[in-house]
Structures are given as C-alpha cells and as structure tokens.
Amino acid sequence: MNNTSILESKLKRHKISYSNENGKIIIGKSKTDFTTLIGLVILPILAGLGICLFILINNIELRGKIIAGIILLFSTGFFSYSRLSAKKQSNDNLKTLEHKVIKIKNDFGEYIFDSKSIKDFEYSAEQIDEDSYEGTLFLIDKDERKHQILGFDDENEKYVLNDLKWFSEYLINHVELTITVANNDYK
C-alpha cells in the first residue's frame, strides 16, 4: 500500500472529507465548512438585508454606491453558496481506496475498479470567476463511462492542474495501471 501522508495533506488542503481506516482511505460525504458558510454566505446576505431594511425604515435616498454595495453583498453570498454546494455535490459519493482497488458508491450502486477495469483518469480545470478555478478528476472505465473522483477549487489554475495531475498519478500508481501513451508505457 502506498504511503498516504501526502494524499491526506492534499485532501485536507482542499477541504475534502476523508478518513483513514487501517490504511484504507475513504473519501466523501463531505462535511459542511461552517466558517465559509457563515463568513461568505450568511453574513453578506444578512448585511445586504440589514442595509435594505435600514434604508426602508429611515426613508434614505438610494444612491449608486449603496445599490452597488447591496448587490455586491448579495452576489457574494449567493455565489459562495453555489460554490459550497457544487463542491459538496462533487465529493459526496463515497470513494474507497483499498489494496490496488478503487470502490465508488453512489445512488446507482457500488462499483469496484482495478487495473483491468480502468481505462484512464481524466481531469480538467475550468475558470469559474475572475479569481477561482474548479478542478475535476474522473475515472474512465473500460466502457468509456466517467466516474467523478474529486472536485475542488483554488485561486490559481496552475495549482489546480498540478494537484489534479498529482491525484491522477497517485491513483494510477495505487491501482498499478499501465497506460500506453505514444509508444511509451506509463506506470
């Protein structure tokens, strides 16, 4: 079994819920990040509502800066909520790394993948706003079906791509998958 300390530190850094049970890594059933939920979702929305209520109660004339501030607070809250929700959804299925095997349990059943049933791993990074990138890692099975393994965001596209590549290589080594790339064997 591979040393899991680097894997665990990368999962922690991306706030992806996992547990290590006797060398078996279980990823999924993400926990709610209450600090982010309160600081970036609830407080901005409450502040926006508070400002609106204050303006209504005191009959204050609306100005461009006040309107822009209210819009900024609401958009920050709702955007942050959508990011938290997307991250939770992308890491919600249980993924278990056992000896040379990846098990994925979702609403449709439990799948067991090893070097014979995995074709490849695929990842992508997509810009979601001016300073955030979302990375996604998929397992491609022999039937060309995609199974999402991980999803996370970061401020730097390079870091997202580097971590996705690292996770992909870790999983390739974990299941001892041999992938042929342009006449070169990669293991």
CSV table of C-alpha atoms in Angstrom, one decimal:
chain,number,residue,atom,x,y,z
A,1,MET,CA,0.0,0.0,0.0
A,2,ASN,CA,1.3,3.5,-0.9
A,3,ASN,CA,2.2,6.0,1.8
A,4,THR,CA,-0.9,8.1,2.2
A,5,SER,CA,0.5,11.1,4.1
A,6,ILE,CA,0.9,13.4,1.0
A,7,LEU,CA,-2.6,12.3,-0.3
A,8,GLU,CA,-4.1,13.1,3.1
A,9,SER,CA,-2.4,16.5,3.2
A,10,LYS,CA,-3.7,17.4,-0.3
A,11,LEU,CA,-7.2,16.3,0.6
A,12,LYS,CA,-7.0,18.4,3.8
A,13,ARG,CA,-5.7,21.4,1.9
A,14,HIS,CA,-8.7,21.2,-0.5
A,15,LYS,CA,-11.1,20.6,2.5
A,16,ILE,CA,-12.2,17.3,1.0
A,17,SER,CA,-13.6,15.0,3.7
A,18,TYR,CA,-11.8,11.7,4.2
A,19,SER,CA,-10.9,9.1,6.8
A,20,ASN,CA,-8.0,6.6,7.1
A,21,GLU,CA,-9.2,3.3,8.5
A,22,ASN,CA,-6.3,0.9,8.8
A,23,GLY,CA,-4.6,2.2,5.7
A,24,LYS,CA,-7.9,2.2,3.7
A,25,ILE,CA,-8.7,5.8,2.6
A,26,ILE,CA,-12.4,6.7,2.4
A,27,ILE,CA,-13.1,9.9,0.5
A,28,GLY,CA,-16.6,11.5,0.5
A,29,LYS,CA,-19.6,12.5,2.5
A,30,SER,CA,-18.2,16.0,2.7
A,31,LYS,CA,-18.6,18.0,5.9
A,32,THR,CA,-20.1,21.5,5.8
A,33,ASP,CA,-17.4,24.1,6.2
A,34,PHE,CA,-19.2,26.3,8.7
A,35,THR,CA,-16.5,29.1,8.7
A,36,THR,CA,-17.0,29.6,5.0
A,37,LEU,CA,-20.8,29.2,5.2
A,38,ILE,CA,-21.1,31.8,7.9
A,39,GLY,CA,-18.4,34.2,6.7
A,40,LEU,CA,-19.0,34.1,2.9
A,41,VAL,CA,-22.7,33.2,2.7
A,42,ILE,CA,-24.8,34.1,5.7
A,43,LEU,CA,-23.1,37.3,6.8
A,44,PRO,CA,-23.0,39.0,3.4
A,45,ILE,CA,-26.7,38.1,2.8
A,46,LEU,CA,-27.7,39.3,6.3
A,47,ALA,CA,-25.7,42.5,5.8
A,48,GLY,CA,-27.4,43.1,2.5
A,49,LEU,CA,-30.8,42.5,4.1
A,50,GLY,CA,-29.9,44.7,7.0
A,51,ILE,CA,-28.9,47.6,4.8
A,52,CYS,CA,-32.1,47.3,2.8
A,53,LEU,CA,-34.2,47.2,6.0
A,54,PHE,CA,-32.3,50.3,7.4
A,55,ILE,CA,-32.9,52.2,4.1
A,56,LEU,CA,-36.7,51.3,4.2
A,57,ILE,CA,-37.2,52.2,7.8
A,58,ASN,CA,-35.3,55.5,7.6
A,59,ASN,CA,-36.5,56.6,4.2
A,60,ILE,CA,-33.0,57.1,3.0
A,61,GLU,CA,-32.5,58.0,-0.6
A,62,LEU,CA,-30.9,55.3,-2.6
A,63,ARG,CA,-27.6,56.2,-4.3
A,64,GLY,CA,-25.4,54.3,-6.7
A,65,LYS,CA,-22.8,53.3,-4.2
A,66,ILE,CA,-25.4,51.9,-1.7
A,67,ILE,CA,-27.1,49.9,-4.5
A,68,ALA,CA,-23.7,48.6,-5.7
A,69,GLY,CA,-22.8,47.6,-2.1
A,70,ILE,CA,-26.1,45.8,-1.6
A,71,ILE,CA,-25.7,44.0,-5.0
A,72,LEU,CA,-22.1,43.1,-4.1
A,73,LEU,CA,-23.2,41.6,-0.7
A,74,PHE,CA,-26.0,39.5,-2.2
A,75,SER,CA,-23.9,38.3,-5.1
A,76,THR,CA,-21.0,37.3,-2.8
A,77,GLY,CA,-23.4,35.4,-0.6
A,78,PHE,CA,-25.2,33.6,-3.4
A,79,PHE,CA,-22.0,32.8,-5.4
A,80,SER,CA,-20.3,31.4,-2.3
A,81,TYR,CA,-23.3,29.3,-1.6
A,82,SER,CA,-23.3,27.9,-5.1
A,83,ARG,CA,-19.5,27.0,-4.8
A,84,LEU,CA,-20.0,25.3,-1.5
A,85,SER,CA,-23.0,23.4,-2.9
A,86,ALA,CA,-21.1,22.3,-6.1
A,87,LYS,CA,-18.1,21.2,-4.0
A,88,LYS,CA,-20.3,19.2,-1.7
A,89,GLN,CA,-22.0,17.5,-4.6
A,90,SER,CA,-18.8,16.7,-6.4
A,91,ASN,CA,-17.3,15.0,-3.4
A,92,ASP,CA,-20.4,13.4,-1.9
A,93,ASN,CA,-20.1,9.9,-3.3
A,94,LEU,CA,-18.0,7.5,-1.2
A,95,LYS,CA,-14.7,6.6,-2.8
A,96,THR,CA,-12.7,3.9,-1.0
A,97,LEU,CA,-9.0,3.3,-1.8
A,98,GLU,CA,-8.2,-0.3,-0.9
A,99,HIS,CA,-5.3,-2.5,-1.9
A,100,LYS,CA,-5.0,-1.9,-5.7
A,101,VAL,CA,-8.7,-1.1,-5.9
A,102,ILE,CA,-11.0,2.0,-6.1
A,103,LYS,CA,-14.5,1.5,-4.9
A,104,ILE,CA,-17.1,4.1,-5.8
A,105,LYS,CA,-20.5,4.1,-4.0
A,106,ASN,CA,-23.2,6.4,-5.3
A,107,ASP,CA,-27.0,6.5,-5.7
A,108,PHE,CA,-26.8,3.9,-8.6
A,109,GLY,CA,-24.9,1.3,-6.7
A,110,GLU,CA,-21.3,0.3,-5.8
A,111,TYR,CA,-18.6,-0.1,-8.4
A,112,ILE,CA,-15.2,-1.7,-7.9
A,113,PHE,CA,-12.4,-0.7,-10.2
A,114,ASP,CA,-8.9,-2.2,-10.6
A,115,SER,CA,-6.2,-2.1,-13.3
A,116,LYS,CA,-8.3,-4.4,-15.5
A,117,SER,CA,-11.5,-2.3,-15.4
A,118,ILE,CA,-9.9,1.2,-15.6
A,119,LYS,CA,-9.0,2.7,-18.9
A,120,ASP,CA,-7.6,6.0,-17.8
A,121,PHE,CA,-8.0,9.1,-15.5
A,122,GLU,CA,-9.1,12.4,-16.9
A,123,TYR,CA,-9.0,15.8,-15.3
A,124,SER,CA,-9.9,19.4,-16.2
A,125,ALA,CA,-9.7,22.9,-14.7
A,126,GLU,CA,-12.3,25.5,-15.5
A,127,GLN,CA,-12.4,29.2,-14.6
A,128,ILE,CA,-15.5,29.9,-12.6
A,129,ASP,CA,-14.9,33.6,-11.8
A,130,GLU,CA,-12.1,36.0,-12.2
A,131,ASP,CA,-10.0,34.5,-9.4
A,132,SER,CA,-11.3,30.9,-8.9
A,133,TYR,CA,-10.7,27.7,-10.9
A,134,GLU,CA,-12.6,24.5,-10.4
A,135,GLY,CA,-10.8,21.2,-10.9
A,136,THR,CA,-12.4,17.8,-11.5
A,137,LEU,CA,-10.9,14.4,-11.7
A,138,PHE,CA,-12.7,11.4,-13.4
A,139,LEU,CA,-12.0,7.7,-13.6
A,140,ILE,CA,-12.7,6.4,-17.1
A,141,ASP,CA,-13.8,2.7,-17.1
A,142,LYS,CA,-13.3,0.2,-19.9
A,143,ASP,CA,-16.8,1.0,-21.2
A,144,GLU,CA,-15.9,4.7,-21.6
A,145,ARG,CA,-18.1,5.8,-18.6
A,146,LYS,CA,-16.9,8.6,-16.4
A,147,HIS,CA,-17.0,8.4,-12.7
A,148,GLN,CA,-16.1,11.6,-10.7
A,149,ILE,CA,-13.5,11.0,-8.1
A,150,LEU,CA,-12.7,14.6,-6.9
A,151,GLY,CA,-13.7,18.2,-7.3
A,152,PHE,CA,-12.2,21.3,-5.7
A,153,ASP,CA,-11.5,24.9,-6.4
A,154,ASP,CA,-8.4,27.1,-5.9
A,155,GLU,CA,-7.3,30.6,-6.9
A,156,ASN,CA,-4.5,29.6,-9.2
A,157,GLU,CA,-5.2,27.4,-12.3
A,158,LYS,CA,-1.6,26.1,-12.2
A,159,TYR,CA,-2.1,24.8,-8.6
A,160,VAL,CA,-5.4,23.2,-9.6
A,161,LEU,CA,-3.8,21.5,-12.6
A,162,ASN,CA,-0.7,20.4,-10.7
A,163,ASP,CA,-2.9,18.8,-7.9
A,164,LEU,CA,-5.2,17.1,-10.4
A,165,LYS,CA,-2.1,15.7,-12.2
A,166,TRP,CA,-0.7,14.5,-8.8
A,167,PHE,CA,-4.1,12.9,-7.8
A,168,SER,CA,-4.3,11.2,-11.2
A,169,GLU,CA,-0.7,9.8,-10.9
A,170,TYR,CA,-1.3,8.7,-7.3
A,171,LEU,CA,-4.4,6.7,-8.4
A,172,ILE,CA,-2.6,5.3,-11.4
A,173,ASN,CA,0.1,4.0,-9.1
A,174,HIS,CA,-2.4,2.9,-6.5
A,175,VAL,CA,-4.2,0.5,-8.9
A,176,GLU,CA,-1.0,-0.3,-10.7
A,177,LEU,CA,-2.5,0.8,-14.0
A,178,THR,CA,-0.3,0.7,-17.1
A,179,ILE,CA,-1.3,3.3,-19.7
A,180,THR,CA,0.3,3.3,-23.2
A,181,VAL,CA,0.9,6.9,-24.4
A,182,ALA,CA,2.5,7.4,-27.8
A,183,ASN,CA,4.5,4.2,-27.8
A,184,ASN,CA,5.7,4.7,-24.2
A,185,ASP,CA,4.4,2.7,-21.3
A,186,TYR,CA,3.5,4.8,-18.3
A,187,LYS,CA,3.1,3.2,-15.0
